[in-house]
């Protein structure tokens, strides 16, 4: 048996989901979940190898599902709620009654750009699938 030239990489999505789970006291109340989550956290902090982490993540996923959490560990709803992660893109769109297709990136700390057509600032919104 030969060793793989590329060692397995840790699952960053699972680490983000673990962070969100550890920040959710109601999810940690389920039997067996807190222990599995804390073990995964400790392995992650200690720099454990990817195989050991993957095994621990599977055990945590099983514990969550056994307790009725259909999302398991890694899902869009859990990973997307980690502090500092935004699940949407903020944009500035035309505020007029007949909006033009102009879309600008909306920065959090700056006001929306000026709309020369309607004579007012653009409004901030989320980039949806319709745009």
PDB file of N, CA and C in Angstrom, residues 83-121:
ATOM      1  N   UNK A  83     -21.032  33.422  12.931  1.00  0.00           N
ATOM      2  CA  UNK A  83     -20.773  34.853  13.086  1.00  0.00           C
ATOM      3  C   UNK A  83     -19.750  35.352  12.074  1.00  0.00           C
ATOM      4  N   UNK A  84     -20.056  36.465  11.430  1.00  0.00           N
ATOM      5  CA  UNK A  84     -19.141  37.066  10.475  1.00  0.00           C
ATOM      6  C   UNK A  84     -19.313  36.579   9.054  1.00  0.00           C
ATOM      7  N   UNK A  85     -20.152  35.581   8.837  1.00  0.00           N
ATOM      8  CA  UNK A  85     -20.384  35.073   7.490  1.00  0.00           C
ATOM      9  C   UNK A  85     -21.710  35.606   6.990  1.00  0.00           C
ATOM     10  N   UNK A  86     -21.707  36.193   5.807  1.00  0.00           N
ATOM     11  CA  UNK A  86     -22.921  36.727   5.217  1.00  0.00           C
ATOM     12  C   UNK A  86     -23.407  35.772   4.145  1.00  0.00           C
ATOM     13  N   UNK A  87     -24.672  35.393   4.222  1.00  0.00           N
ATOM     14  CA  UNK A  87     -25.224  34.445   3.264  1.00  0.00           C
ATOM     15  C   UNK A  87     -25.716  35.130   2.001  1.00  0.00           C
ATOM     16  N   UNK A  88     -25.614  36.427   1.929  1.00  0.00           N
ATOM     17  CA  UNK A  88     -26.089  37.152   0.761  1.00  0.00           C
ATOM     18  C   UNK A  88     -25.103  38.271   0.415  1.00  0.00           C
ATOM     19  N   UNK A  89     -25.249  38.794  -0.797  1.00  0.00           N
ATOM     20  CA  UNK A  89     -24.390  39.881  -1.256  1.00  0.00           C
ATOM     21  C   UNK A  89     -25.213  41.162  -1.216  1.00  0.00           C
ATOM     22  N   UNK A  90     -24.689  42.177  -0.547  1.00  0.00           N
ATOM     23  CA  UNK A  90     -25.388  43.454  -0.468  1.00  0.00           C
ATOM     24  C   UNK A  90     -25.071  44.289  -1.701  1.00  0.00           C
ATOM     25  N   UNK A  91     -26.117  44.825  -2.300  1.00  0.00           N
ATOM     26  CA  UNK A  91     -25.957  45.652  -3.495  1.00  0.00           C
ATOM     27  C   UNK A  91     -26.808  46.906  -3.366  1.00  0.00           C
ATOM     28  N   UNK A  92     -26.463  47.911  -4.142  1.00  0.00           N
ATOM     29  CA  UNK A  92     -27.273  49.123  -4.250  1.00  0.00           C
ATOM     30  C   UNK A  92     -28.001  49.038  -5.583  1.00  0.00           C
ATOM     31  N   UNK A  93     -29.310  49.257  -5.540  1.00  0.00           N
ATOM     32  CA  UNK A  93     -30.125  49.173  -6.755  1.00  0.00           C
ATOM     33  C   UNK A  93     -30.858  50.486  -6.976  1.00  0.00           C
ATOM     34  N   UNK A  94     -31.298  50.699  -8.201  1.00  0.00           N
ATOM     35  CA  UNK A  94     -31.991  51.919  -8.569  1.00  0.00           C
ATOM     36  C   UNK A  94     -33.306  52.039  -7.797  1.00  0.00           C
ATOM     37  N   UNK A  95     -33.561  53.200  -7.180  1.00  0.00           N
ATOM     38  CA  UNK A  95     -34.763  53.363  -6.365  1.00  0.00           C
ATOM     39  C   UNK A  95     -35.977  53.885  -7.134  1.00  0.00           C
ATOM     40  N   UNK A  96     -35.822  54.144  -8.394  1.00  0.00           N
ATOM     41  CA  UNK A  96     -36.879  54.803  -9.169  1.00  0.00           C
ATOM     42  C   UNK A  96     -38.113  53.946  -9.411  1.00  0.00           C
ATOM     43  N   UNK A  97     -39.203  54.608  -9.833  1.00  0.00           N
ATOM     44  CA  UNK A  97     -40.446  53.887 -10.121  1.00  0.00           C
ATOM     45  C   UNK A  97     -40.287  52.910 -11.286  1.00  0.00           C
ATOM     46  N   UNK A  98     -39.419  53.233 -12.232  1.00  0.00           N
ATOM     47  CA  UNK A  98     -39.050  52.292 -13.294  1.00  0.00           C
ATOM     48  C   UNK A  98     -37.547  52.084 -13.186  1.00  0.00           C
ATOM     49  N   UNK A  99     -37.121  51.144 -12.346  1.00  0.00           N
ATOM     50  CA  UNK A  99     -35.693  50.999 -12.050  1.00  0.00           C
ATOM     51  C   UNK A  99     -34.868  50.594 -13.264  1.00  0.00           C
ATOM     52  N   UNK A 100     -33.724  51.216 -13.375  1.00  0.00           N
ATOM     53  CA  UNK A 100     -32.775  50.836 -14.409  1.00  0.00           C
ATOM     54  C   UNK A 100     -32.011  49.604 -13.923  1.00  0.00           C
ATOM     55  N   UNK A 101     -31.309  48.916 -14.793  1.00  0.00           N
ATOM     56  CA  UNK A 101     -30.618  47.685 -14.383  1.00  0.00           C
ATOM     57  C   UNK A 101     -29.293  47.919 -13.655  1.00  0.00           C
ATOM     58  N   UNK A 102     -28.984  49.157 -13.297  1.00  0.00           N
ATOM     59  CA  UNK A 102     -27.717  49.443 -12.608  1.00  0.00           C
ATOM     60  C   UNK A 102     -27.708  48.779 -11.238  1.00  0.00           C
ATOM     61  N   UNK A 103     -26.619  48.072 -10.954  1.00  0.00           N
ATOM     62  CA  UNK A 103     -26.398  47.448  -9.650  1.00  0.00           C
ATOM     63  C   UNK A 103     -24.966  47.751  -9.244  1.00  0.00           C
ATOM     64  N   UNK A 104     -24.795  48.260  -8.054  1.00  0.00           N
ATOM     65  CA  UNK A 104     -23.471  48.576  -7.519  1.00  0.00           C
ATOM     66  C   UNK A 104     -23.267  47.785  -6.234  1.00  0.00           C
ATOM     67  N   UNK A 105     -22.039  47.489  -5.927  1.00  0.00           N
ATOM     68  CA  UNK A 105     -21.737  46.854  -4.648  1.00  0.00           C
ATOM     69  C   UNK A 105     -22.040  47.832  -3.527  1.00  0.00           C
ATOM     70  N   UNK A 106     -22.757  47.384  -2.504  1.00  0.00           N
ATOM     71  CA  UNK A 106     -23.099  48.249  -1.366  1.00  0.00           C
ATOM     72  C   UNK A 106     -22.159  47.933  -0.207  1.00  0.00           C
ATOM     73  N   UNK A 107     -21.395  48.895   0.162  1.00  0.00           N
ATOM     74  CA  UNK A 107     -20.469  48.706   1.288  1.00  0.00           C
ATOM     75  C   UNK A 107     -21.189  49.069   2.581  1.00  0.00           C
ATOM     76  N   UNK A 108     -20.931  48.287   3.610  1.00  0.00           N
ATOM     77  CA  UNK A 108     -21.646  48.452   4.877  1.00  0.00           C
ATOM     78  C   UNK A 108     -21.513  49.836   5.481  1.00  0.00           C
ATOM     79  N   UNK A 109     -20.329  50.372   5.524  1.00  0.00           N
ATOM     80  CA  UNK A 109     -20.097  51.613   6.256  1.00  0.00           C
ATOM     81  C   UNK A 109     -20.210  52.868   5.403  1.00  0.00           C
ATOM     82  N   UNK A 110     -20.480  52.705   4.133  1.00  0.00           N
ATOM     83  CA  UNK A 110     -20.605  53.855   3.241  1.00  0.00           C
ATOM     84  C   UNK A 110     -22.052  53.999   2.776  1.00  0.00           C
ATOM     85  N   UNK A 111     -22.486  55.218   2.517  1.00  0.00           N
ATOM     86  CA  UNK A 111     -23.848  55.378   1.983  1.00  0.00           C
ATOM     87  C   UNK A 111     -23.926  54.807   0.571  1.00  0.00           C
ATOM     88  N   UNK A 112     -25.134  54.490   0.155  1.00  0.00           N
ATOM     89  CA  UNK A 112     -25.341  53.972  -1.202  1.00  0.00           C
ATOM     90  C   UNK A 112     -24.951  55.034  -2.219  1.00  0.00           C
ATOM     91  N   UNK A 113     -24.519  54.636  -3.412  1.00  0.00           N
ATOM     92  CA  UNK A 113     -24.158  55.606  -4.449  1.00  0.00           C
ATOM     93  C   UNK A 113     -25.357  56.451  -4.876  1.00  0.00           C
ATOM     94  N   UNK A 114     -25.071  57.562  -5.503  1.00  0.00           N
ATOM     95  CA  UNK A 114     -26.087  58.491  -5.969  1.00  0.00           C
ATOM     96  C   UNK A 114     -26.640  58.032  -7.317  1.00  0.00           C
ATOM     97  N   UNK A 115     -27.956  58.085  -7.464  1.00  0.00           N
ATOM     98  CA  UNK A 115     -28.614  57.737  -8.726  1.00  0.00           C
ATOM     99  C   UNK A 115     -28.902  59.039  -9.467  1.00  0.00           C
ATOM    100  N   UNK A 116     -28.190  59.276 -10.544  1.00  0.00           N
ATOM    101  CA  UNK A 116     -28.333  60.521 -11.300  1.00  0.00           C
ATOM    102  C   UNK A 116     -29.657  60.593 -12.045  1.00  0.00           C
ATOM    103  N   UNK A 117     -30.227  59.457 -12.396  1.00  0.00           N
ATOM    104  CA  UNK A 117     -31.486  59.451 -13.139  1.00  0.00           C
ATOM    105  C   UNK A 117     -32.637  59.907 -12.258  1.00  0.00           C
ATOM    106  N   UNK A 118     -32.721  59.378 -11.048  1.00  0.00           N
ATOM    107  CA  UNK A 118     -33.828  59.691 -10.147  1.00  0.00           C
ATOM    108  C   UNK A 118     -33.512  60.801  -9.155  1.00  0.00           C
ATOM    109  N   UNK A 119     -32.277  61.283  -9.133  1.00  0.00           N
ATOM    110  CA  UNK A 119     -31.902  62.387  -8.263  1.00  0.00           C
ATOM    111  C   UNK A 119     -31.897  62.048  -6.783  1.00  0.00           C
ATOM    112  N   UNK A 120     -31.620  60.816  -6.428  1.00  0.00           N
ATOM    113  CA  UNK A 120     -31.581  60.397  -5.029  1.00  0.00           C
ATOM    114  C   UNK A 120     -30.551  59.275  -4.874  1.00  0.00           C
ATOM    115  N   UNK A 121     -30.312  58.891  -3.655  1.00  0.00           N
ATOM    116  CA  UNK A 121     -29.387  57.780  -3.407  1.00  0.00           C
ATOM    117  C   UNK A 121     -30.058  56.461  -3.783  1.00  0.00           C
TER     118      UNK A 121
END
